[in-house]
mmCIF file of C-alpha atoms and ligand atoms in Angstrom:
data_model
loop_
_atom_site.group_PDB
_atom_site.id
_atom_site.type_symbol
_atom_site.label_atom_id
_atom_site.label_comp_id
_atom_site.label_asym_id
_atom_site.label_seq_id
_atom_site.Cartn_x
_atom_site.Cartn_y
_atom_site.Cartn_z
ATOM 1 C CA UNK A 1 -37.094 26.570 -1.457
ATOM 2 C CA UNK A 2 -36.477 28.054 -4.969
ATOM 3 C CA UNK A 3 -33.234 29.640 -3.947
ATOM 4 C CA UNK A 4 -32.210 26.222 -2.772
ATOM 5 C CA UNK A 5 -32.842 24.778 -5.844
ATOM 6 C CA UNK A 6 -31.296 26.867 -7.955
ATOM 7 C CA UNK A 7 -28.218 26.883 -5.924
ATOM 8 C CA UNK A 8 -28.649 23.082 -6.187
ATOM 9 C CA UNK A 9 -28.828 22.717 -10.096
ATOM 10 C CA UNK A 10 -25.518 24.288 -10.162
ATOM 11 C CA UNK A 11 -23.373 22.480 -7.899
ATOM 12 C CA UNK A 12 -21.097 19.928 -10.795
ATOM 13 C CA UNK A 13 -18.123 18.411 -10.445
ATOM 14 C CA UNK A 14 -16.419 22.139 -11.065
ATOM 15 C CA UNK A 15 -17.576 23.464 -8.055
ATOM 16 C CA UNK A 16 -18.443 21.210 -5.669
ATOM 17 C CA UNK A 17 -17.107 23.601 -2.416
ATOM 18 C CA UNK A 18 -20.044 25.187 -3.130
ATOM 19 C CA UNK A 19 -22.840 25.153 -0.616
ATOM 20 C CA UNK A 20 -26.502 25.383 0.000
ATOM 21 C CA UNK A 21 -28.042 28.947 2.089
ATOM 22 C CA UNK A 22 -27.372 28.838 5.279
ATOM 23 C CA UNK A 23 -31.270 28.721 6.667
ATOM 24 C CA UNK A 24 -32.365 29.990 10.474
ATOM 25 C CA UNK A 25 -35.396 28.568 10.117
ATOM 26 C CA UNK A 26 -35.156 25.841 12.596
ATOM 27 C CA UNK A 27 -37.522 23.648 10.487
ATOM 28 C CA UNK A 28 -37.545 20.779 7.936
ATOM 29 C CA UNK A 29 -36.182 23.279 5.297
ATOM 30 C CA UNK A 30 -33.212 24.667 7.484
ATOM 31 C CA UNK A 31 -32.472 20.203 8.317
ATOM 32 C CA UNK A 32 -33.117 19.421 4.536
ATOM 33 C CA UNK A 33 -30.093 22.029 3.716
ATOM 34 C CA UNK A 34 -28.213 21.119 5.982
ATOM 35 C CA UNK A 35 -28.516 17.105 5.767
ATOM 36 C CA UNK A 36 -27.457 17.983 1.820
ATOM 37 C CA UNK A 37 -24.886 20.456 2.805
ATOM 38 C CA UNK A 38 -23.099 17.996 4.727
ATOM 39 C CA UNK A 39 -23.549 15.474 1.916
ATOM 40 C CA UNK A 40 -21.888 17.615 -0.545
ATOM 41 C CA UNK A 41 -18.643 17.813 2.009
ATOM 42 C CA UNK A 42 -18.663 14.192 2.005
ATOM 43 C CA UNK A 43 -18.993 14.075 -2.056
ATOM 44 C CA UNK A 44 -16.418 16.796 -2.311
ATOM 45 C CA UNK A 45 -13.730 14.930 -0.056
ATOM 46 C CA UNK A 46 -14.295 11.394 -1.742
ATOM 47 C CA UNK A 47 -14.013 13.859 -5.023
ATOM 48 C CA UNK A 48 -10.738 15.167 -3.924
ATOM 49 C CA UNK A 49 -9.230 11.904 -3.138
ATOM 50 C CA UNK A 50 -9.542 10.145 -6.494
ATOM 51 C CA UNK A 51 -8.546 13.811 -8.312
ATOM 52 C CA UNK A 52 -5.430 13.267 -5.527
ATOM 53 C CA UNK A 53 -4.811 9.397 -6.274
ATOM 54 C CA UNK A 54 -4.773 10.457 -10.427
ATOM 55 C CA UNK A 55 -2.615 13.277 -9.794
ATOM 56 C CA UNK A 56 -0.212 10.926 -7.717
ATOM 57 C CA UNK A 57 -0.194 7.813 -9.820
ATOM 58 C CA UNK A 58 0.249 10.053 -12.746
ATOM 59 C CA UNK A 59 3.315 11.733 -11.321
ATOM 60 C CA UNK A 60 4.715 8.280 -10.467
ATOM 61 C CA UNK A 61 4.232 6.850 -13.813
ATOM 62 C CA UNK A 62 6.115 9.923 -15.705
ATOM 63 C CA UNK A 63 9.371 9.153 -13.824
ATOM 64 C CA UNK A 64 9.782 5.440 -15.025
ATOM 65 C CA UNK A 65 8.063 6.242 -18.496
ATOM 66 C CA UNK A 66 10.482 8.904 -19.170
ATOM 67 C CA UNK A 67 13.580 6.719 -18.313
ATOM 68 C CA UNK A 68 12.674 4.237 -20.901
ATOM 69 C CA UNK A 69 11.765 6.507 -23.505
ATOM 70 C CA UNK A 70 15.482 8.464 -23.114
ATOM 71 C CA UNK A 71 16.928 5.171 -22.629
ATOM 72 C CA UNK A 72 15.417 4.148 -26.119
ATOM 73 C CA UNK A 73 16.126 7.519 -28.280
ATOM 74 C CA UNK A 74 19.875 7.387 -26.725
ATOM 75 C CA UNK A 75 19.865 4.296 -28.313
ATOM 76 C CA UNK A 76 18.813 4.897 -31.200
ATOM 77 C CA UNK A 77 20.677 8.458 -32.131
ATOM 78 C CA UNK A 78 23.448 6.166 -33.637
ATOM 79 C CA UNK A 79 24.216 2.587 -34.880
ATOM 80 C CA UNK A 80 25.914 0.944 -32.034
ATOM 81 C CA UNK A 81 27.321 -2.797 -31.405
ATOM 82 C CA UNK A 82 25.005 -5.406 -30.167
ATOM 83 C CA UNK A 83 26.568 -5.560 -26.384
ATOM 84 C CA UNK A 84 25.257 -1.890 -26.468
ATOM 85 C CA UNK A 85 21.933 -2.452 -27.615
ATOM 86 C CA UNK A 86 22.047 -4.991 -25.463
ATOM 87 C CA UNK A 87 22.539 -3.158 -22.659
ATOM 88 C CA UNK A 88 20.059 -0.390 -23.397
ATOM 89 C CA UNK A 89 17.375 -3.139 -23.603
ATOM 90 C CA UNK A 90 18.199 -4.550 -20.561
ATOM 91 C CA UNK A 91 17.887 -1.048 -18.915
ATOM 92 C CA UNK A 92 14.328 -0.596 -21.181
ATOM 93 C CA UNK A 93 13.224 -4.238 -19.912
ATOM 94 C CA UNK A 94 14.428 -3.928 -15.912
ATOM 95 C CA UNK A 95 12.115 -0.136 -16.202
ATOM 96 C CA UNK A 96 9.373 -1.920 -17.596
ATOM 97 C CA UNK A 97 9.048 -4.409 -15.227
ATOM 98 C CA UNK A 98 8.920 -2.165 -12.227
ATOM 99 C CA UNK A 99 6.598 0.359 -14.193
ATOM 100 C CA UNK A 100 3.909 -2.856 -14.650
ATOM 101 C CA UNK A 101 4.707 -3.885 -11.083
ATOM 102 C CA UNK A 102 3.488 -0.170 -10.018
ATOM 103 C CA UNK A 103 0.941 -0.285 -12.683
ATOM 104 C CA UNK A 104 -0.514 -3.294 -11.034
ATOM 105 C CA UNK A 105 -0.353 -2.083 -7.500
ATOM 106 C CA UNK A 106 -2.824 1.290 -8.592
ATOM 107 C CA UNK A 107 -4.970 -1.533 -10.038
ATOM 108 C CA UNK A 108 -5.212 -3.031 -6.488
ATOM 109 C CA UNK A 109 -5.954 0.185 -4.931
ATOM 110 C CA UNK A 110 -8.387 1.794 -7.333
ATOM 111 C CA UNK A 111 -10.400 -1.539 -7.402
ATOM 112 C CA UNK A 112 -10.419 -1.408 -4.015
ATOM 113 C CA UNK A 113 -11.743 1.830 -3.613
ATOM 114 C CA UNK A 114 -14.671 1.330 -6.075
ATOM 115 C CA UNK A 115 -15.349 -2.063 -4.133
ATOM 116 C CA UNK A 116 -14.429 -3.841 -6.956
ATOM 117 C CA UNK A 117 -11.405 -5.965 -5.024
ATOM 118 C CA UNK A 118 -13.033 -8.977 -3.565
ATOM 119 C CA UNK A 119 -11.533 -11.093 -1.129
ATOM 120 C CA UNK A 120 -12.375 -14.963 -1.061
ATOM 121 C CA UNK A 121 -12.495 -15.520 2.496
ATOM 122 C CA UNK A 122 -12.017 -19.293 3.730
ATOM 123 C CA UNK A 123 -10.410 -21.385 6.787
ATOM 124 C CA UNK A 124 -6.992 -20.674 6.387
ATOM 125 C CA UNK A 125 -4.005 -22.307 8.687
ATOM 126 C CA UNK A 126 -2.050 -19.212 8.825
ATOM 127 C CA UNK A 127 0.863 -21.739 9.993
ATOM 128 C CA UNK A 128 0.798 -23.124 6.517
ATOM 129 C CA UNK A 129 0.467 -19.309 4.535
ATOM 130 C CA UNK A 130 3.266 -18.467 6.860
ATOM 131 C CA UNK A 131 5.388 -20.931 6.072
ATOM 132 C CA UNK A 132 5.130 -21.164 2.432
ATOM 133 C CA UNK A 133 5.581 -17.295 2.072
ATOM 134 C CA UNK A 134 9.175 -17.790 4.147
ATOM 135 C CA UNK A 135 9.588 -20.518 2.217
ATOM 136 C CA UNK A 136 10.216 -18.474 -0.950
ATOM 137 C CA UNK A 137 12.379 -15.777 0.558
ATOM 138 C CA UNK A 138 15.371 -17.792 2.008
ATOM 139 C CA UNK A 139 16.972 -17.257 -0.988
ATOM 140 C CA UNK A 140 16.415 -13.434 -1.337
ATOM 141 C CA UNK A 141 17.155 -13.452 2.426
ATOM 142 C CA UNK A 142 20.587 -15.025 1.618
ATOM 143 C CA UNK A 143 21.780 -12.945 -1.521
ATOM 144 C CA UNK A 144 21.176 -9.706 0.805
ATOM 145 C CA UNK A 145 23.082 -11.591 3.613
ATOM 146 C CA UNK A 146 20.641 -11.610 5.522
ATOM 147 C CA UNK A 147 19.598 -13.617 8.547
ATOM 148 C CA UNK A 148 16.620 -14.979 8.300
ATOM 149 C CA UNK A 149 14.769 -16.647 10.981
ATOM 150 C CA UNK A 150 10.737 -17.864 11.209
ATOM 151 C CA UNK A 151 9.037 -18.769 14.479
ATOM 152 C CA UNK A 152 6.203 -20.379 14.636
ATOM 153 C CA UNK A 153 3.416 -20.766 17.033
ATOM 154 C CA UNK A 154 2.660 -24.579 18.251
ATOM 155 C CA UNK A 155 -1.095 -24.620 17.908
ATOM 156 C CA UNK A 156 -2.857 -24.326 14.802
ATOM 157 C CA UNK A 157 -3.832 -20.711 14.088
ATOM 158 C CA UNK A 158 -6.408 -20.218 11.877
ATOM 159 C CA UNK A 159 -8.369 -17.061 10.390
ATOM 160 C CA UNK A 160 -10.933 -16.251 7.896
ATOM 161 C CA UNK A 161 -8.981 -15.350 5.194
ATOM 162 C CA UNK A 162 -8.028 -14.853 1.591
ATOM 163 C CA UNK A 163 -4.675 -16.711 0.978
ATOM 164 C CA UNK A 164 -3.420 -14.894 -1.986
ATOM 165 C CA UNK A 165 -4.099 -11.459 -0.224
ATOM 166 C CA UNK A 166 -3.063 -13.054 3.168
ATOM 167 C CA UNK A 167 0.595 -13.748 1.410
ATOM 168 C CA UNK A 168 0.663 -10.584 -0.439
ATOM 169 C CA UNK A 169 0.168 -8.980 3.287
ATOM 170 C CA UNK A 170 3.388 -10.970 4.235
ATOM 171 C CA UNK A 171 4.980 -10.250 0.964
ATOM 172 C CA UNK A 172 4.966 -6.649 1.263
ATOM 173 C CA UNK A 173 6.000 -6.622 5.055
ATOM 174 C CA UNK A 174 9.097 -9.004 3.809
ATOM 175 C CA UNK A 175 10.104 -7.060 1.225
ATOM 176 C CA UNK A 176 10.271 -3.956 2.860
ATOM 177 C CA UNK A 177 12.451 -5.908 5.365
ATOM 178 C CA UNK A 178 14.862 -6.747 2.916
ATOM 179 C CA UNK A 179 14.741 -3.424 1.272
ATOM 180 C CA UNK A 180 15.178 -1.239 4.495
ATOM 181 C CA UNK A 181 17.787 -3.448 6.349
ATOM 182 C CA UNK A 182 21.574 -3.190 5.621
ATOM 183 C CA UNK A 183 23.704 -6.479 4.708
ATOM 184 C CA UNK A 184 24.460 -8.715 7.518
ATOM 185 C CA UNK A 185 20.827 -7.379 9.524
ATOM 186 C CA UNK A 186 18.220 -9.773 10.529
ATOM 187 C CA UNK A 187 14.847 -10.186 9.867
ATOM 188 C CA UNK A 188 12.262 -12.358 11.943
ATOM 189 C CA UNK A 189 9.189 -13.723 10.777
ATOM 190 C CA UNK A 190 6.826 -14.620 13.568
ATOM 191 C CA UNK A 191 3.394 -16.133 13.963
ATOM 192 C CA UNK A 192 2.231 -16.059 17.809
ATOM 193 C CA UNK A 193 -1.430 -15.993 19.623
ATOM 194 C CA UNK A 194 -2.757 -13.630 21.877
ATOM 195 C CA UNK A 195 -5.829 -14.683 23.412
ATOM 196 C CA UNK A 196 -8.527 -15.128 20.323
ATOM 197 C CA UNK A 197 -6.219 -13.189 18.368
ATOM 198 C CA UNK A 198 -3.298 -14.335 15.580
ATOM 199 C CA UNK A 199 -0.237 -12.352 15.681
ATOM 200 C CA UNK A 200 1.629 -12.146 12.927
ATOM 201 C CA UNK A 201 5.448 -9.940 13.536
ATOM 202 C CA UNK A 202 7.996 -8.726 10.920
ATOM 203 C CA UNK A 203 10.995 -7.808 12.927
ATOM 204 C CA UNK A 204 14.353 -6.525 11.306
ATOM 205 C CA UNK A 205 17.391 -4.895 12.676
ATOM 206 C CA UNK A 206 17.270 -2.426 9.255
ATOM 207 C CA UNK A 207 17.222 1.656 9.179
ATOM 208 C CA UNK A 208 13.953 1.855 11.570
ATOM 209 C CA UNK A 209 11.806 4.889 10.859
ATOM 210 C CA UNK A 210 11.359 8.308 13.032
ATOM 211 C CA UNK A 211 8.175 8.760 14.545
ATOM 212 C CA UNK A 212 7.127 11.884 12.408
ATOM 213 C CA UNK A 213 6.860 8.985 9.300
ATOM 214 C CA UNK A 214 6.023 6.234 11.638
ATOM 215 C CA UNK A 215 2.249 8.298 11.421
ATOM 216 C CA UNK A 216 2.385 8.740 7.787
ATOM 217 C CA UNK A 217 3.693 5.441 6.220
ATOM 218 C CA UNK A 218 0.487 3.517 5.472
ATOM 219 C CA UNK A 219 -0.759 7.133 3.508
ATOM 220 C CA UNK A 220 -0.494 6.395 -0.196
ATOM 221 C CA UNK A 221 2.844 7.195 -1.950
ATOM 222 C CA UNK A 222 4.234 8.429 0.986
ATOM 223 C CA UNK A 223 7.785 7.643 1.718
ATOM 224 C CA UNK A 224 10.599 8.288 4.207
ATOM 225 C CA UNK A 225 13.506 8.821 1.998
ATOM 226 C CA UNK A 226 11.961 9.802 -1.495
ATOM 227 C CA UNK A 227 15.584 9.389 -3.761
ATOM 228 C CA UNK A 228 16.418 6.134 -1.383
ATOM 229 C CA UNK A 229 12.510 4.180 -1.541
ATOM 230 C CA UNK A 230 12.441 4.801 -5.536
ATOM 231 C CA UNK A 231 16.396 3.642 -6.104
ATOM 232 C CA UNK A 232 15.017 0.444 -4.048
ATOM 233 C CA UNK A 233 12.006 0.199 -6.301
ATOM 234 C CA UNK A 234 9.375 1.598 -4.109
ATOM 235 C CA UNK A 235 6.510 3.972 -4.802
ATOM 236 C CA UNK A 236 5.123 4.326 -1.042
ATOM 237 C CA UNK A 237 2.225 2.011 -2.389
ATOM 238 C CA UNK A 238 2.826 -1.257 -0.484
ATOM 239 C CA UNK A 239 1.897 -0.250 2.842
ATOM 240 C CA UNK A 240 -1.427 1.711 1.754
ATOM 241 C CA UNK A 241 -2.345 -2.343 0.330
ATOM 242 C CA UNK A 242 -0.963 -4.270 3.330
ATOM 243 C CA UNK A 243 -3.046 -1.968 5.463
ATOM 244 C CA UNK A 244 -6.073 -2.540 3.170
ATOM 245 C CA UNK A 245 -6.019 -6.844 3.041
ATOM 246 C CA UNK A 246 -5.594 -6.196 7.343
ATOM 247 C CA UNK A 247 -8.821 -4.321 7.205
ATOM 248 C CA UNK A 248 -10.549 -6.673 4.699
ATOM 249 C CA UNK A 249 -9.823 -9.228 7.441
ATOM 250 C CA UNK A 250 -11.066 -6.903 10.104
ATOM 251 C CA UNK A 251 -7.596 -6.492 11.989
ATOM 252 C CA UNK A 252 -5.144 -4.054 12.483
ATOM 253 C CA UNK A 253 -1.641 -3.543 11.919
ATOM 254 C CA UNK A 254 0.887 -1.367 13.655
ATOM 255 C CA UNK A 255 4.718 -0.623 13.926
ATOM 256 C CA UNK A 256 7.125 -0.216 16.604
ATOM 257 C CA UNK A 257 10.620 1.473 15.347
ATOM 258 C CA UNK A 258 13.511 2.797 16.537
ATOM 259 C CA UNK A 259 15.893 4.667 13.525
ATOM 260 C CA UNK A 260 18.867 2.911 13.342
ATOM 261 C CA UNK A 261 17.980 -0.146 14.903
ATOM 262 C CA UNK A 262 14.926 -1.928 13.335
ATOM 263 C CA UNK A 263 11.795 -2.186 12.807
ATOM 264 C CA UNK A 264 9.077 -4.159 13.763
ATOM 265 C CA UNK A 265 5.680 -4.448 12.046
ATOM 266 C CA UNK A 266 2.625 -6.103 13.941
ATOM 267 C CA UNK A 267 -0.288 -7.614 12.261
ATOM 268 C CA UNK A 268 -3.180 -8.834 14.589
ATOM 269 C CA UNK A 269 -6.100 -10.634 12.999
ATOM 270 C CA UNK A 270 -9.271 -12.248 14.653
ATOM 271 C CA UNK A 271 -9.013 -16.246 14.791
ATOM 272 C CA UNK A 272 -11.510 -18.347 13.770
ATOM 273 C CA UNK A 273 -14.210 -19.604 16.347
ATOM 274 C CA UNK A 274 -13.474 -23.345 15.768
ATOM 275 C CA UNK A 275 -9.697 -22.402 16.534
ATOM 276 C CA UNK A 276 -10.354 -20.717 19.587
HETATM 277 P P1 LIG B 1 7.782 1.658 -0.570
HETATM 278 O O1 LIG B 1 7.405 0.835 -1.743
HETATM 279 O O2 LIG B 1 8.254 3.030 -0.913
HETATM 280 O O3 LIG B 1 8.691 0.936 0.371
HETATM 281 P P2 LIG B 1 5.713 1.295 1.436
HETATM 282 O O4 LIG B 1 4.304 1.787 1.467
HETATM 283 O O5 LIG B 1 5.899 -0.183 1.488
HETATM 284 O O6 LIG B 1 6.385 1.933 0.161
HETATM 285 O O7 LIG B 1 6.499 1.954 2.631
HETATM 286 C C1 LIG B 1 6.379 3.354 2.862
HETATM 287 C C2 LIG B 1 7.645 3.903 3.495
HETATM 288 O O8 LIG B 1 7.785 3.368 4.819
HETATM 289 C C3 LIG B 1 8.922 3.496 2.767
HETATM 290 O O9 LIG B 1 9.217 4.357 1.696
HETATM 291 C C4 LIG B 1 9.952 3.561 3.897
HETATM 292 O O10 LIG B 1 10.383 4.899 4.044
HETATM 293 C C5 LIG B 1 9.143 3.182 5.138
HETATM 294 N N1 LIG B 1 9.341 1.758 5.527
HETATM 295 C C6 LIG B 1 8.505 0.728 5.258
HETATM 296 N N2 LIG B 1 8.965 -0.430 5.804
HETATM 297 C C7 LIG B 1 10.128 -0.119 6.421
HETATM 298 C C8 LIG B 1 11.074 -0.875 7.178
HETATM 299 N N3 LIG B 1 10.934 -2.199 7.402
HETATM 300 N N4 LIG B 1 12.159 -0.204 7.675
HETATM 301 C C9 LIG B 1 12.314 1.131 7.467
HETATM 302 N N5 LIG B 1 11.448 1.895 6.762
HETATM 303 C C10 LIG B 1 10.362 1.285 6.245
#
């Protein structure tokens, strides 16, 4: 018991691999040490991840943080006419926005993690969500020549849901669409039912993605095509989210792909009873 202790009082933070005695004793000593031992592989992993998420989201800030600050002391080495400056701001301004969109998307996931993300869950017609959130990307759709179709079911499909997150969900699946399919491509946006179930689809006709990445996509900050994702703005963040508001509403979501001919994400959440 007093080696245990000891050995006890010195696990910190710096050296949490380390273990408790392995015991033989087949009692209530040898269960205690190992009830704790397997509570310290549990701390240590959880410990791991957020030292992982920092070292990640710290690595993904330098890139953006470094642009701006070049782009500013390039700027400033020499006096230089105002559609110059102009220009360099506009750089400063269009790096800034996507560092406080990325900024905002660690938020998300680090409040999630501690719990701290809550979800207001109410009757929502996922008609109407669905709807509105197509609603503001016909114009996006357009400028990337895309076609852009939404189907939607006849019945009233409704969940338990949080709107905002429920659109953000949609958001992310959309904008990945756009981002990932070459002009003239297609992208579908479709809300079905499946027995109690609402089915929500994000089809497009883009790049598609092999199946060695099709099993790592929804892992934070991972991304197919590093140089190609961050060029298109991404950070391998969205997914990692989308997969967090689907398990919030206790569903899952999956993807079918083929590379080179589309994609096709699949979002199943439980209906309400009343809509059943
Ligand atoms: P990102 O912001 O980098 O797009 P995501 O988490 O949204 O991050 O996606 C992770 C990766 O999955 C992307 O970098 C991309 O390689 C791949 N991906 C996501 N959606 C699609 C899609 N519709 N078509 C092809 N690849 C996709």
């Amino acid at each position: 018991m007093d080696a245990l202790t000891r050995t006890a009082r010195s696990i910190s933070g710096a050296n949490l691999s380390s273990r408790l005695e392995r015991l033989n004793t087949g009692d209530e000593v040898q269960r205690l040490s190992d009830t704790l031992n397997e509570m310290l592989a549990r701390i240590e992993t959880a410990f791991l991840g957020v030292s992982q998420f920092t070292a990640d989201a710290s690595h993904e800030l330098r890139t953006p943080i470094s642009l701006i600050r070049t782009e500013a002391e390039i700027a400033l080495r020499k006096s230089r006419d105002p559609a110059e400056y102009q220009e360099a701001l506009s750089h400063i301004l269009h790096e800034a926005e996507r560092t406080s969109a990325l900024v905002e998307k660690l938020l998300t996931l680090a409040r999630a993690d501690a719990g701290r993300e809550s979800l207001d869950m109410r009757r929502l017609d996922l008609g109407d969500t669905v709807r509105e959130v197509a609603n503001d990307w016909h114009h996006v759709m357009a400028t990337h020549q895309l076609r852009f179709t939404e189907s939607l079911a006849a019945r009233e499909v409704c969940i338990a849901g949080d709107k905002t997150a429920v659109s953000r969900l949609l958001n992310i699946l959309l904008d990945n669409a756009v981002r990932y399919t070459p002009s003239t491509g297609s992208v579908e946006l479709a809300l079905e039912t499946k027995d109690e179930t609402a089915v929500i689809a994000v089809r497009d006709s883009g790049i598609g993605i092999s199946n060695e990445d099709r099993l790592r996509i929804f892992e934070r900050f991972y991304r197919a095509d590093k140089a190609r994702s961050r060029e298109l703005g991404g950070a391998g963040l969205g997914l990692a989210i989308a997969q967090w508001i689907v398990e919030q509403h206790r569903g899952s979501i999956t993807v079918v792909s083929s590379p080179g001919k589309g994609s096709e994400f699949i979002v199943q959440l439980p209906m309400s009873p009343a809509n059943r």
